[in-house]
Structures are given as structure tokens and as C-alpha cells.
Amino acid sequence: MNSPVILSVTQLNNYVKSIIEQDENLYNVFVIGEISNFVDHYRSGHLYMSIKDNQSVISAVMFAGNASRLKFKPENGMSVIIRGRVSLYERDGKYQLYIDDMQPDGVGTLALAFEQLKEKLSKLGLFDNEHKKPIPRFPSKIGVISSPTGAAVQDILNVLERRYPVAEIVFAGVQVQGEAAALTVCNALRKMNETDVDVIIIARGGGSAEDLWPFNDEKLAFEIYNSRIPVISGVGHETDFTICDFVADLRAPTPSAAAELATPDIKEQRYYVSSLKYSIENSFNSYINDLTKDLNRLTESQVLKNPEKIIENCEMYLDSLNEKINLNFTDILNNYSNSFAILCSKLNTLSPLNVLSRGYSIVKKNNDVLTDVNQMNIGDVVSIQLKNGIANAQIIEVSE
């Protein structure tokens, strides 16, 4: 009887791992399930999670190199389709799924990534209208960031030449497709902000979602948001929407439309200036005609023909005023004279002298007027005021 082989735990785990990894069916497997226990905060960049269905669960890991190629952010509860391999993690003695690639189940990867980034940037306020910068009405320099070989830049230049040829064009050629495209656009936008252009157009022609994907880059979104110069996004066709469109100060449905939104139509401006000129000339001519009529009317007036007439009219007016003043003054004097005569008559009627002239007298004792016999005693000296003088007398008898 053979003696049993005694293995260490490490040896056992390595043996099981070798058996699993030799199975070709487990080397390249596709698994569908729901993400749970998702962890992505490690500095290594590795993603750790569990994949489960209604009955089972398996641990899974996606190393940083593969994770960096994901175009969406995995989340708990998300249904995904995974391509990877099965192996055993010797340290913990458990088998797990090593993920090479992962796609959302039931929705396109790019569509999901787009919605996730759109929601994130929206919450950060990058799309808020209060941060939108106004587009200058009459730009003297226009910056254009686009592919030097694409049709978009030719469309833009043709529109600018037709609508507003007085503007200077500052062009920055960039890649508009591929992994390096977003970075080249960011660099061009940053350098364009160091110039004195008045407005910047970022443009490329239409294409598939993959072709337009560089304009859904998060770094580019922040570069546009932080631009001190207004940015117009003219990416794709009218039905295409990118993150660049939402964060830009103005979205244009096409590159040609971006050029139109960036500039006024010089023909319309010339017509407007001509209309203003015509209106000003009419107003000025009308004003001159009115002044001419006023001058002619003054020239024909009798006053200017005969200036002495002014003095004569003034003298007549003064004479009239003088006559009115004299009449009014005479009326006032007569009124006061009549009032004075009436008052004098009333005073004369009430005058003591008038009473005395009718035979009455005033008797005073010590300058006090006596009105009662009881105020006098025998022997008192009194004065008697008559009409034409005063007589002194002594009381020799008092009777009632």
C-alpha cells in the first residue's frame, strides 16, 4: 500500500490552480451576471467585484491595464457580459474570474459611458447657463480648431469668407479621431487661450459614435469649461450630440452653422448701415427744412422788417400799464377817503366834545369823573368841564 502524499496548503492551492488553468474551457470564458461589492478606490487601478445571478456568486478582478480601456464606469447592480479566464488565487484558496473585457448587457458601451459622464458633469455644473460666455457680435479674430485635412475646416473657411471676410482666422490643426485626438484638441484649446482671438470654433464632420468619441472626453470638457475665450462646438451633424456640445458656450448643429453663429453677415450689416445712413440723412434734411421755414417766417415778420415797431409796442404797453396803475391808485385812494370819512363821522358822533356842545358837562374830582352824587361830599372841590372851558367849584350841598 502506497503512503499518502502530504501537501502543504500552498502546494494544494498551486495544484488546483494548475488543473484549472489547463482547462481550455476556462481559459477564455464569457459570463453574464450582475455586479456587486464593486471596489475601485485602490491606487493600483485594479477593479474588484463580485459577479452574481439568482443562485450563485463568483469573485472577480480586472487589472489596471484592462480597466483603463473601459469606456464606461462599472457600478453595483449593473448587468454586464464579461470575457476572461478562471483561475485560483493561491493566498485565499478561492477561485475567481480574471476579467479581460467587460461590456454592459442590453446597452451600448459608448452610450452608457456617454450618459454616465453627462450626468457627472451636469452635477458639477459644467452645463449650467450661468457659466456660458456671450459670443462677441463682431469678432476681429476667430480661432478654428479642427482637422487640417477634413471637409469641416473647408466648410468653415468658405462660410467665413462669404459672411465676414474682414475677420482674421487663427487655425490650429488637430487630430479629430483616435485615442490621441482628445489630447491634441485640449492642447490646441489651451494654446489658443494664450492668443487674442475673440471666439473659438471646435469642429469636425459627422461620423459614427466611435469617430466622435474624442469629443466626449472628460478632460476636454473641463478645458472648454475653463476657457477664458467663448467656445462654439460644431461637432458632427445636427442629430449628433457630444459632451463638447453641452459644455461649450454655444452649440452649432454643423461646422458650417458654427461659422455662421460666430459671425454676422457682412451683407446684412452693410444694408443695416445704409439704412441708418438713409435715416440720418432724412432726419437731418427734415431738421434743416424746419429751421429754414422758421427763418423765413422770422424774416417776413414785421418786427424784423421794422425793429422800431418793437419799441413802439413796448411804449404803448408801458403807457397802458401806467394808465391802469393810475386808475387803480385813484380807486384805492377814493375807497380809503370814503372809509375815512365814515370813520370820522362815527368818531364825531361818539366824541365827548360833541356831547358838551349840547349843554352837558363833565364833573371831575381829583381827575376822576364823577357819575354818582354819593361820590361827592360837602366841601369837596370839583372841576366842571364845559364846552369852551373848565370851572372849579366847591360842593355846598348834596341831594338826591
PDB file of N, CA and C in Angstrom, residues 126-209:
ATOM      1  N   LEU A 126     -21.081  71.998 -15.063  1.00  0.00           N
ATOM      2  CA  LEU A 126     -20.378  72.407 -16.281  1.00  0.00           C
ATOM      3  C   LEU A 126     -21.325  72.797 -17.402  1.00  0.00           C
ATOM      4  N   PHE A 127     -22.589  72.370 -17.304  1.00  0.00           N
ATOM      5  CA  PHE A 127     -23.538  72.683 -18.375  1.00  0.00           C
ATOM      6  C   PHE A 127     -24.445  73.873 -18.028  1.00  0.00           C
ATOM      7  N   ASP A 128     -24.308  74.436 -16.845  1.00  0.00           N
ATOM      8  CA  ASP A 128     -25.215  75.494 -16.395  1.00  0.00           C
ATOM      9  C   ASP A 128     -25.096  76.735 -17.277  1.00  0.00           C
ATOM     10  N   ASN A 129     -26.242  77.325 -17.571  1.00  0.00           N
ATOM     11  CA  ASN A 129     -26.262  78.518 -18.435  1.00  0.00           C
ATOM     12  C   ASN A 129     -25.533  79.705 -17.813  1.00  0.00           C
ATOM     13  N   GLU A 130     -25.493  79.751 -16.493  1.00  0.00           N
ATOM     14  CA  GLU A 130     -24.869  80.903 -15.839  1.00  0.00           C
ATOM     15  C   GLU A 130     -23.364  80.960 -16.107  1.00  0.00           C
ATOM     16  N   HIS A 131     -22.797  79.847 -16.557  1.00  0.00           N
ATOM     17  CA  HIS A 131     -21.362  79.830 -16.867  1.00  0.00           C
ATOM     18  C   HIS A 131     -21.084  80.076 -18.352  1.00  0.00           C
ATOM     19  N   LYS A 132     -22.138  80.181 -19.155  1.00  0.00           N
ATOM     20  CA  LYS A 132     -21.945  80.377 -20.592  1.00  0.00           C
ATOM     21  C   LYS A 132     -21.472  81.807 -20.876  1.00  0.00           C
ATOM     22  N   LYS A 133     -20.436  81.911 -21.655  1.00  0.00           N
ATOM     23  CA  LYS A 133     -19.917  83.234 -22.020  1.00  0.00           C
ATOM     24  C   LYS A 133     -20.576  83.709 -23.311  1.00  0.00           C
ATOM     25  N   PRO A 134     -20.883  85.002 -23.403  1.00  0.00           N
ATOM     26  CA  PRO A 134     -21.529  85.516 -24.620  1.00  0.00           C
ATOM     27  C   PRO A 134     -20.584  85.494 -25.818  1.00  0.00           C
ATOM     28  N   ILE A 135     -21.155  85.243 -26.977  1.00  0.00           N
ATOM     29  CA  ILE A 135     -20.371  85.244 -28.214  1.00  0.00           C
ATOM     30  C   ILE A 135     -20.259  86.687 -28.708  1.00  0.00           C
ATOM     31  N   PRO A 136     -19.047  87.193 -28.963  1.00  0.00           N
ATOM     32  CA  PRO A 136     -18.908  88.590 -29.425  1.00  0.00           C
ATOM     33  C   PRO A 136     -19.629  88.796 -30.750  1.00  0.00           C
ATOM     34  N   ARG A 137     -20.255  89.965 -30.880  1.00  0.00           N
ATOM     35  CA  ARG A 137     -21.059  90.240 -32.075  1.00  0.00           C
ATOM     36  C   ARG A 137     -20.201  90.483 -33.303  1.00  0.00           C
ATOM     37  N   PHE A 138     -19.085  91.169 -33.118  1.00  0.00           N
ATOM     38  CA  PHE A 138     -18.210  91.482 -34.256  1.00  0.00           C
ATOM     39  C   PHE A 138     -16.777  91.053 -33.933  1.00  0.00           C
ATOM     40  N   PRO A 139     -16.478  89.762 -34.046  1.00  0.00           N
ATOM     41  CA  PRO A 139     -15.125  89.292 -33.725  1.00  0.00           C
ATOM     42  C   PRO A 139     -14.113  89.748 -34.778  1.00  0.00           C
ATOM     43  N   SER A 140     -12.959  90.164 -34.307  1.00  0.00           N
ATOM     44  CA  SER A 140     -11.901  90.546 -35.239  1.00  0.00           C
ATOM     45  C   SER A 140     -10.972  89.363 -35.536  1.00  0.00           C
ATOM     46  N   LYS A 141     -10.867  88.419 -34.565  1.00  0.00           N
ATOM     47  CA  LYS A 141     -10.065  87.214 -34.765  1.00  0.00           C
ATOM     48  C   LYS A 141     -10.883  86.000 -34.340  1.00  0.00           C
ATOM     49  N   ILE A 142     -10.891  84.990 -35.196  1.00  0.00           N
ATOM     50  CA  ILE A 142     -11.657  83.772 -34.924  1.00  0.00           C
ATOM     51  C   ILE A 142     -10.699  82.589 -34.925  1.00  0.00           C
ATOM     52  N   GLY A 143     -10.681  81.836 -33.821  1.00  0.00           N
ATOM     53  CA  GLY A 143      -9.857  80.649 -33.731  1.00  0.00           C
ATOM     54  C   GLY A 143     -10.628  79.423 -34.202  1.00  0.00           C
ATOM     55  N   VAL A 144     -10.019  78.599 -34.997  1.00  0.00           N
ATOM     56  CA  VAL A 144     -10.651  77.381 -35.513  1.00  0.00           C
ATOM     57  C   VAL A 144      -9.763  76.193 -35.161  1.00  0.00           C
ATOM     58  N   ILE A 145     -10.346  75.225 -34.432  1.00  0.00           N
ATOM     59  CA  ILE A 145      -9.643  74.003 -34.060  1.00  0.00           C
ATOM     60  C   ILE A 145     -10.322  72.846 -34.775  1.00  0.00           C
ATOM     61  N   SER A 146      -9.614  72.227 -35.696  1.00  0.00           N
ATOM     62  CA  SER A 146     -10.199  71.143 -36.480  1.00  0.00           C
ATOM     63  C   SER A 146      -9.086  70.395 -37.212  1.00  0.00           C
ATOM     64  N   SER A 147      -9.479  69.362 -37.925  1.00  0.00           N
ATOM     65  CA  SER A 147      -8.511  68.615 -38.721  1.00  0.00           C
ATOM     66  C   SER A 147      -8.106  69.442 -39.946  1.00  0.00           C
ATOM     67  N   PRO A 148      -6.832  69.516 -40.252  1.00  0.00           N
ATOM     68  CA  PRO A 148      -6.403  70.311 -41.412  1.00  0.00           C
ATOM     69  C   PRO A 148      -6.798  69.674 -42.739  1.00  0.00           C
ATOM     70  N   THR A 149      -7.131  68.385 -42.714  1.00  0.00           N
ATOM     71  CA  THR A 149      -7.459  67.698 -43.964  1.00  0.00           C
ATOM     72  C   THR A 149      -8.935  67.383 -44.111  1.00  0.00           C
ATOM     73  N   GLY A 150      -9.719  67.697 -43.112  1.00  0.00           N
ATOM     74  CA  GLY A 150     -11.136  67.352 -43.154  1.00  0.00           C
ATOM     75  C   GLY A 150     -11.962  68.357 -43.935  1.00  0.00           C
ATOM     76  N   ALA A 151     -13.183  67.947 -44.282  1.00  0.00           N
ATOM     77  CA  ALA A 151     -14.084  68.842 -45.011  1.00  0.00           C
ATOM     78  C   ALA A 151     -14.630  69.936 -44.104  1.00  0.00           C
ATOM     79  N   ALA A 152     -14.638  69.680 -42.779  1.00  0.00           N
ATOM     80  CA  ALA A 152     -15.227  70.644 -41.844  1.00  0.00           C
ATOM     81  C   ALA A 152     -14.528  71.994 -41.904  1.00  0.00           C
ATOM     82  N   VAL A 153     -13.182  71.979 -41.924  1.00  0.00           N
ATOM     83  CA  VAL A 153     -12.456  73.246 -41.917  1.00  0.00           C
ATOM     84  C   VAL A 153     -12.687  74.011 -43.218  1.00  0.00           C
ATOM     85  N   GLN A 154     -12.807  73.312 -44.340  1.00  0.00           N
ATOM     86  CA  GLN A 154     -13.086  73.991 -45.603  1.00  0.00           C
ATOM     87  C   GLN A 154     -14.474  74.626 -45.582  1.00  0.00           C
ATOM     88  N   ASP A 155     -15.440  73.906 -45.004  1.00  0.00           N
ATOM     89  CA  ASP A 155     -16.791  74.480 -44.885  1.00  0.00           C
ATOM     90  C   ASP A 155     -16.767  75.739 -44.034  1.00  0.00           C
ATOM     91  N   ILE A 156     -16.028  75.691 -42.944  1.00  0.00           N
ATOM     92  CA  ILE A 156     -15.947  76.854 -42.051  1.00  0.00           C
ATOM     93  C   ILE A 156     -15.292  78.034 -42.757  1.00  0.00           C
ATOM     94  N   LEU A 157     -14.176  77.791 -43.431  1.00  0.00           N
ATOM     95  CA  LEU A 157     -13.456  78.877 -44.122  1.00  0.00           C
ATOM     96  C   LEU A 157     -14.308  79.474 -45.236  1.00  0.00           C
ATOM     97  N   ASN A 158     -15.051  78.621 -45.939  1.00  0.00           N
ATOM     98  CA  ASN A 158     -15.914  79.131 -47.013  1.00  0.00           C
ATOM     99  C   ASN A 158     -17.018  80.029 -46.452  1.00  0.00           C
ATOM    100  N   VAL A 159     -17.607  79.606 -45.344  1.00  0.00           N
ATOM    101  CA  VAL A 159     -18.672  80.414 -44.730  1.00  0.00           C
ATOM    102  C   VAL A 159     -18.110  81.736 -44.220  1.00  0.00           C
ATOM    103  N   LEU A 160     -16.957  81.683 -43.565  1.00  0.00           N
ATOM    104  CA  LEU A 160     -16.361  82.910 -43.027  1.00  0.00           C
ATOM    105  C   LEU A 160     -15.973  83.874 -44.144  1.00  0.00           C
ATOM    106  N   GLU A 161     -15.454  83.347 -45.250  1.00  0.00           N
ATOM    107  CA  GLU A 161     -15.082  84.199 -46.376  1.00  0.00           C
ATOM    108  C   GLU A 161     -16.307  84.854 -46.989  1.00  0.00           C
ATOM    109  N   ARG A 162     -17.398  84.115 -47.020  1.00  0.00           N
ATOM    110  CA  ARG A 162     -18.629  84.665 -47.613  1.00  0.00           C
ATOM    111  C   ARG A 162     -19.335  85.642 -46.668  1.00  0.00           C
ATOM    112  N   ARG A 163     -19.403  85.300 -45.391  1.00  0.00           N
ATOM    113  CA  ARG A 163     -20.180  86.108 -44.455  1.00  0.00           C
ATOM    114  C   ARG A 163     -19.393  87.263 -43.849  1.00  0.00           C
ATOM    115  N   TYR A 164     -18.137  87.009 -43.506  1.00  0.00           N
ATOM    116  CA  TYR A 164     -17.412  88.014 -42.723  1.00  0.00           C
ATOM    117  C   TYR A 164     -15.921  87.976 -43.068  1.00  0.00           C
ATOM    118  N   PRO A 165     -15.566  88.365 -44.266  1.00  0.00           N
ATOM    119  CA  PRO A 165     -14.169  88.261 -44.707  1.00  0.00           C
ATOM    120  C   PRO A 165     -13.219  89.197 -43.976  1.00  0.00           C
ATOM    121  N   VAL A 166     -13.730  90.136 -43.205  1.00  0.00           N
ATOM    122  CA  VAL A 166     -12.856  91.089 -42.508  1.00  0.00           C
ATOM    123  C   VAL A 166     -12.190  90.470 -41.293  1.00  0.00           C
ATOM    124  N   ALA A 167     -12.678  89.305 -40.838  1.00  0.00           N
ATOM    125  CA  ALA A 167     -12.111  88.674 -39.646  1.00  0.00           C
ATOM    126  C   ALA A 167     -10.838  87.906 -39.992  1.00  0.00           C
ATOM    127  N   GLU A 168      -9.895  87.932 -39.047  1.00  0.00           N
ATOM    128  CA  GLU A 168      -8.661  87.159 -39.206  1.00  0.00           C
ATOM    129  C   GLU A 168      -8.884  85.757 -38.638  1.00  0.00           C
ATOM    130  N   ILE A 169      -8.430  84.728 -39.355  1.00  0.00           N
ATOM    131  CA  ILE A 169      -8.612  83.347 -38.930  1.00  0.00           C
ATOM    132  C   ILE A 169      -7.308  82.813 -38.356  1.00  0.00           C
ATOM    133  N   VAL A 170      -7.383  82.287 -37.122  1.00  0.00           N
ATOM    134  CA  VAL A 170      -6.236  81.631 -36.493  1.00  0.00           C
ATOM    135  C   VAL A 170      -6.572  80.140 -36.422  1.00  0.00           C
ATOM    136  N   PHE A 171      -5.834  79.324 -37.191  1.00  0.00           N
ATOM    137  CA  PHE A 171      -6.179  77.904 -37.314  1.00  0.00           C
ATOM    138  C   PHE A 171      -5.203  77.031 -36.534  1.00  0.00           C
ATOM    139  N   ALA A 172      -5.770  76.024 -35.850  1.00  0.00           N
ATOM    140  CA  ALA A 172      -4.959  75.027 -35.148  1.00  0.00           C
ATOM    141  C   ALA A 172      -5.363  73.653 -35.650  1.00  0.00           C
ATOM    142  N   GLY A 173      -4.471  72.983 -36.349  1.00  0.00           N
ATOM    143  CA  GLY A 173      -4.756  71.657 -36.862  1.00  0.00           C
ATOM    144  C   GLY A 173      -4.600  70.594 -35.786  1.00  0.00           C
ATOM    145  N   VAL A 174      -5.577  69.711 -35.651  1.00  0.00           N
ATOM    146  CA  VAL A 174      -5.556  68.685 -34.612  1.00  0.00           C
ATOM    147  C   VAL A 174      -6.060  67.363 -35.184  1.00  0.00           C
ATOM    148  N   GLN A 175      -5.849  66.301 -34.422  1.00  0.00           N
ATOM    149  CA  GLN A 175      -6.483  65.030 -34.732  1.00  0.00           C
ATOM    150  C   GLN A 175      -7.920  65.076 -34.208  1.00  0.00           C
ATOM    151  N   VAL A 176      -8.848  64.579 -34.955  1.00  0.00           N
ATOM    152  CA  VAL A 176     -10.245  64.590 -34.531  1.00  0.00           C
ATOM    153  C   VAL A 176     -10.799  63.169 -34.426  1.00  0.00           C
ATOM    154  N   GLN A 177      -9.892  62.181 -34.481  1.00  0.00           N
ATOM    155  CA  GLN A 177     -10.319  60.789 -34.388  1.00  0.00           C
ATOM    156  C   GLN A 177      -9.157  59.963 -33.849  1.00  0.00           C
ATOM    157  N   GLY A 178      -9.499  58.983 -33.020  1.00  0.00           N
ATOM    158  CA  GLY A 178      -8.466  58.136 -32.459  1.00  0.00           C
ATOM    159  C   GLY A 178      -8.186  58.461 -31.004  1.00  0.00           C
ATOM    160  N   GLU A 179      -7.339  57.640 -30.377  1.00  0.00           N
ATOM    161  CA  GLU A 179      -7.087  57.771 -28.945  1.00  0.00           C
ATOM    162  C   GLU A 179      -6.392  59.077 -28.584  1.00  0.00           C
ATOM    163  N   ALA A 180      -5.543  59.593 -29.451  1.00  0.00           N
ATOM    164  CA  ALA A 180      -4.791  60.821 -29.134  1.00  0.00           C
ATOM    165  C   ALA A 180      -5.554  62.094 -29.496  1.00  0.00           C
ATOM    166  N   ALA A 181      -6.734  61.968 -30.097  1.00  0.00           N
ATOM    167  CA  ALA A 181      -7.450  63.143 -30.604  1.00  0.00           C
ATOM    168  C   ALA A 181      -7.831  64.107 -29.488  1.00  0.00           C
ATOM    169  N   ALA A 182      -8.408  63.566 -28.400  1.00  0.00           N
ATOM    170  CA  ALA A 182      -8.858  64.445 -27.314  1.00  0.00           C
ATOM    171  C   ALA A 182      -7.703  65.254 -26.741  1.00  0.00           C
ATOM    172  N   LEU A 183      -6.544  64.629 -26.587  1.00  0.00           N
ATOM    173  CA  LEU A 183      -5.385  65.325 -26.034  1.00  0.00           C
ATOM    174  C   LEU A 183      -4.918  66.435 -26.957  1.00  0.00           C
ATOM    175  N   THR A 184      -4.899  66.186 -28.268  1.00  0.00           N
ATOM    176  CA  THR A 184      -4.447  67.228 -29.199  1.00  0.00           C
ATOM    177  C   THR A 184      -5.420  68.405 -29.216  1.00  0.00           C
ATOM    178  N   VAL A 185      -6.722  68.121 -29.089  1.00  0.00           N
ATOM    179  CA  VAL A 185      -7.704  69.217 -29.034  1.00  0.00           C
ATOM    180  C   VAL A 185      -7.524  70.021 -27.749  1.00  0.00           C
ATOM    181  N   CYS A 186      -7.286  69.335 -26.627  1.00  0.00           N
ATOM    182  CA  CYS A 186      -7.042  70.026 -25.356  1.00  0.00           C
ATOM    183  C   CYS A 186      -5.833  70.954 -25.459  1.00  0.00           C
ATOM    184  N   ASN A 187      -4.756  70.437 -26.010  1.00  0.00           N
ATOM    185  CA  ASN A 187      -3.536  71.249 -26.139  1.00  0.00           C
ATOM    186  C   ASN A 187      -3.773  72.460 -27.042  1.00  0.00           C
ATOM    187  N   ALA A 188      -4.490  72.254 -28.152  1.00  0.00           N
ATOM    188  CA  ALA A 188      -4.764  73.361 -29.073  1.00  0.00           C
ATOM    189  C   ALA A 188      -5.638  74.413 -28.408  1.00  0.00           C
ATOM    190  N   LEU A 189      -6.631  73.973 -27.642  1.00  0.00           N
ATOM    191  CA  LEU A 189      -7.517  74.917 -26.961  1.00  0.00           C
ATOM    192  C   LEU A 189      -6.753  75.708 -25.915  1.00  0.00           C
ATOM    193  N   ARG A 190      -5.853  75.036 -25.206  1.00  0.00           N
ATOM    194  CA  ARG A 190      -5.065  75.718 -24.188  1.00  0.00           C
ATOM    195  C   ARG A 190      -4.162  76.772 -24.830  1.00  0.00           C
ATOM    196  N   LYS A 191      -3.517  76.432 -25.940  1.00  0.00           N
ATOM    197  CA  LYS A 191      -2.645  77.396 -26.624  1.00  0.00           C
ATOM    198  C   LYS A 191      -3.453  78.526 -27.253  1.00  0.00           C
ATOM    199  N   MET A 192      -4.641  78.192 -27.742  1.00  0.00           N
ATOM    200  CA  MET A 192      -5.487  79.232 -28.347  1.00  0.00           C
ATOM    201  C   MET A 192      -5.885  80.280 -27.312  1.00  0.00           C
ATOM    202  N   ASN A 193      -6.009  79.850 -26.046  1.00  0.00           N
ATOM    203  CA  ASN A 193      -6.358  80.787 -24.976  1.00  0.00           C
ATOM    204  C   ASN A 193      -5.221  81.736 -24.641  1.00  0.00           C
ATOM    205  N   GLU A 194      -4.043  81.456 -25.158  1.00  0.00           N
ATOM    206  CA  GLU A 194      -2.909  82.352 -24.944  1.00  0.00           C
ATOM    207  C   GLU A 194      -2.821  83.419 -26.035  1.00  0.00           C
ATOM    208  N   THR A 195      -3.705  83.358 -27.009  1.00  0.00           N
ATOM    209  CA  THR A 195      -3.730  84.350 -28.093  1.00  0.00           C
ATOM    210  C   THR A 195      -4.815  85.380 -27.818  1.00  0.00           C
ATOM    211  N   ASP A 196      -5.005  86.288 -28.766  1.00  0.00           N
ATOM    212  CA  ASP A 196      -6.004  87.348 -28.609  1.00  0.00           C
ATOM    213  C   ASP A 196      -7.234  87.116 -29.491  1.00  0.00           C
ATOM    214  N   VAL A 197      -7.534  85.853 -29.784  1.00  0.00           N
ATOM    215  CA  VAL A 197      -8.741  85.586 -30.576  1.00  0.00           C
ATOM    216  C   VAL A 197      -9.974  85.926 -29.745  1.00  0.00           C
ATOM    217  N   ASP A 198     -11.064  86.243 -30.429  1.00  0.00           N
ATOM    218  CA  ASP A 198     -12.294  86.648 -29.752  1.00  0.00           C
ATOM    219  C   ASP A 198     -13.254  85.481 -29.520  1.00  0.00           C
ATOM    220  N   VAL A 199     -13.198  84.480 -30.359  1.00  0.00           N
ATOM    221  CA  VAL A 199     -14.075  83.322 -30.233  1.00  0.00           C
ATOM    222  C   VAL A 199     -13.374  82.114 -30.854  1.00  0.00           C
ATOM    223  N   ILE A 200     -13.668  80.924 -30.306  1.00  0.00           N
ATOM    224  CA  ILE A 200     -13.026  79.699 -30.785  1.00  0.00           C
ATOM    225  C   ILE A 200     -14.098  78.729 -31.284  1.00  0.00           C
ATOM    226  N   ILE A 201     -13.852  78.151 -32.451  1.00  0.00           N
ATOM    227  CA  ILE A 201     -14.726  77.114 -33.007  1.00  0.00           C
ATOM    228  C   ILE A 201     -13.994  75.778 -32.950  1.00  0.00           C
ATOM    229  N   ILE A 202     -14.616  74.791 -32.287  1.00  0.00           N
ATOM    230  CA  ILE A 202     -14.099  73.422 -32.298  1.00  0.00           C
ATOM    231  C   ILE A 202     -15.016  72.621 -33.213  1.00  0.00           C
ATOM    232  N   ALA A 203     -14.449  71.992 -34.245  1.00  0.00           N
ATOM    233  CA  ALA A 203     -15.315  71.371 -35.251  1.00  0.00           C
ATOM    234  C   ALA A 203     -14.712  70.099 -35.825  1.00  0.00           C
ATOM    235  N   ARG A 204     -15.614  69.239 -36.240  1.00  0.00           N
ATOM    236  CA  ARG A 204     -15.282  68.099 -37.095  1.00  0.00           C
ATOM    237  C   ARG A 204     -16.575  67.666 -37.770  1.00  0.00           C
ATOM    238  N   GLY A 205     -16.420  66.943 -38.893  1.00  0.00           N
ATOM    239  CA  GLY A 205     -17.598  66.489 -39.620  1.00  0.00           C
ATOM    240  C   GLY A 205     -18.283  65.328 -38.920  1.00  0.00           C
ATOM    241  N   GLY A 206     -19.316  64.813 -39.560  1.00  0.00           N
ATOM    242  CA  GLY A 206     -20.076  63.725 -38.965  1.00  0.00           C
ATOM    243  C   GLY A 206     -19.310  62.424 -38.969  1.00  0.00           C
ATOM    244  N   GLY A 207     -19.880  61.431 -38.291  1.00  0.00           N
ATOM    245  CA  GLY A 207     -19.257  60.127 -38.198  1.00  0.00           C
ATOM    246  C   GLY A 207     -20.000  59.257 -37.224  1.00  0.00           C
ATOM    247  N   SER A 208     -19.493  58.078 -36.999  1.00  0.00           N
ATOM    248  CA  SER A 208     -20.112  57.159 -36.050  1.00  0.00           C
ATOM    249  C   SER A 208     -19.840  57.624 -34.629  1.00  0.00           C
ATOM    250  N   ALA A 209     -20.486  56.969 -33.678  1.00  0.00           N
ATOM    251  CA  ALA A 209     -20.271  57.306 -32.277  1.00  0.00           C
ATOM    252  C   ALA A 209     -18.811  57.114 -31.896  1.00  0.00           C
TER     253      ALA A 209
END
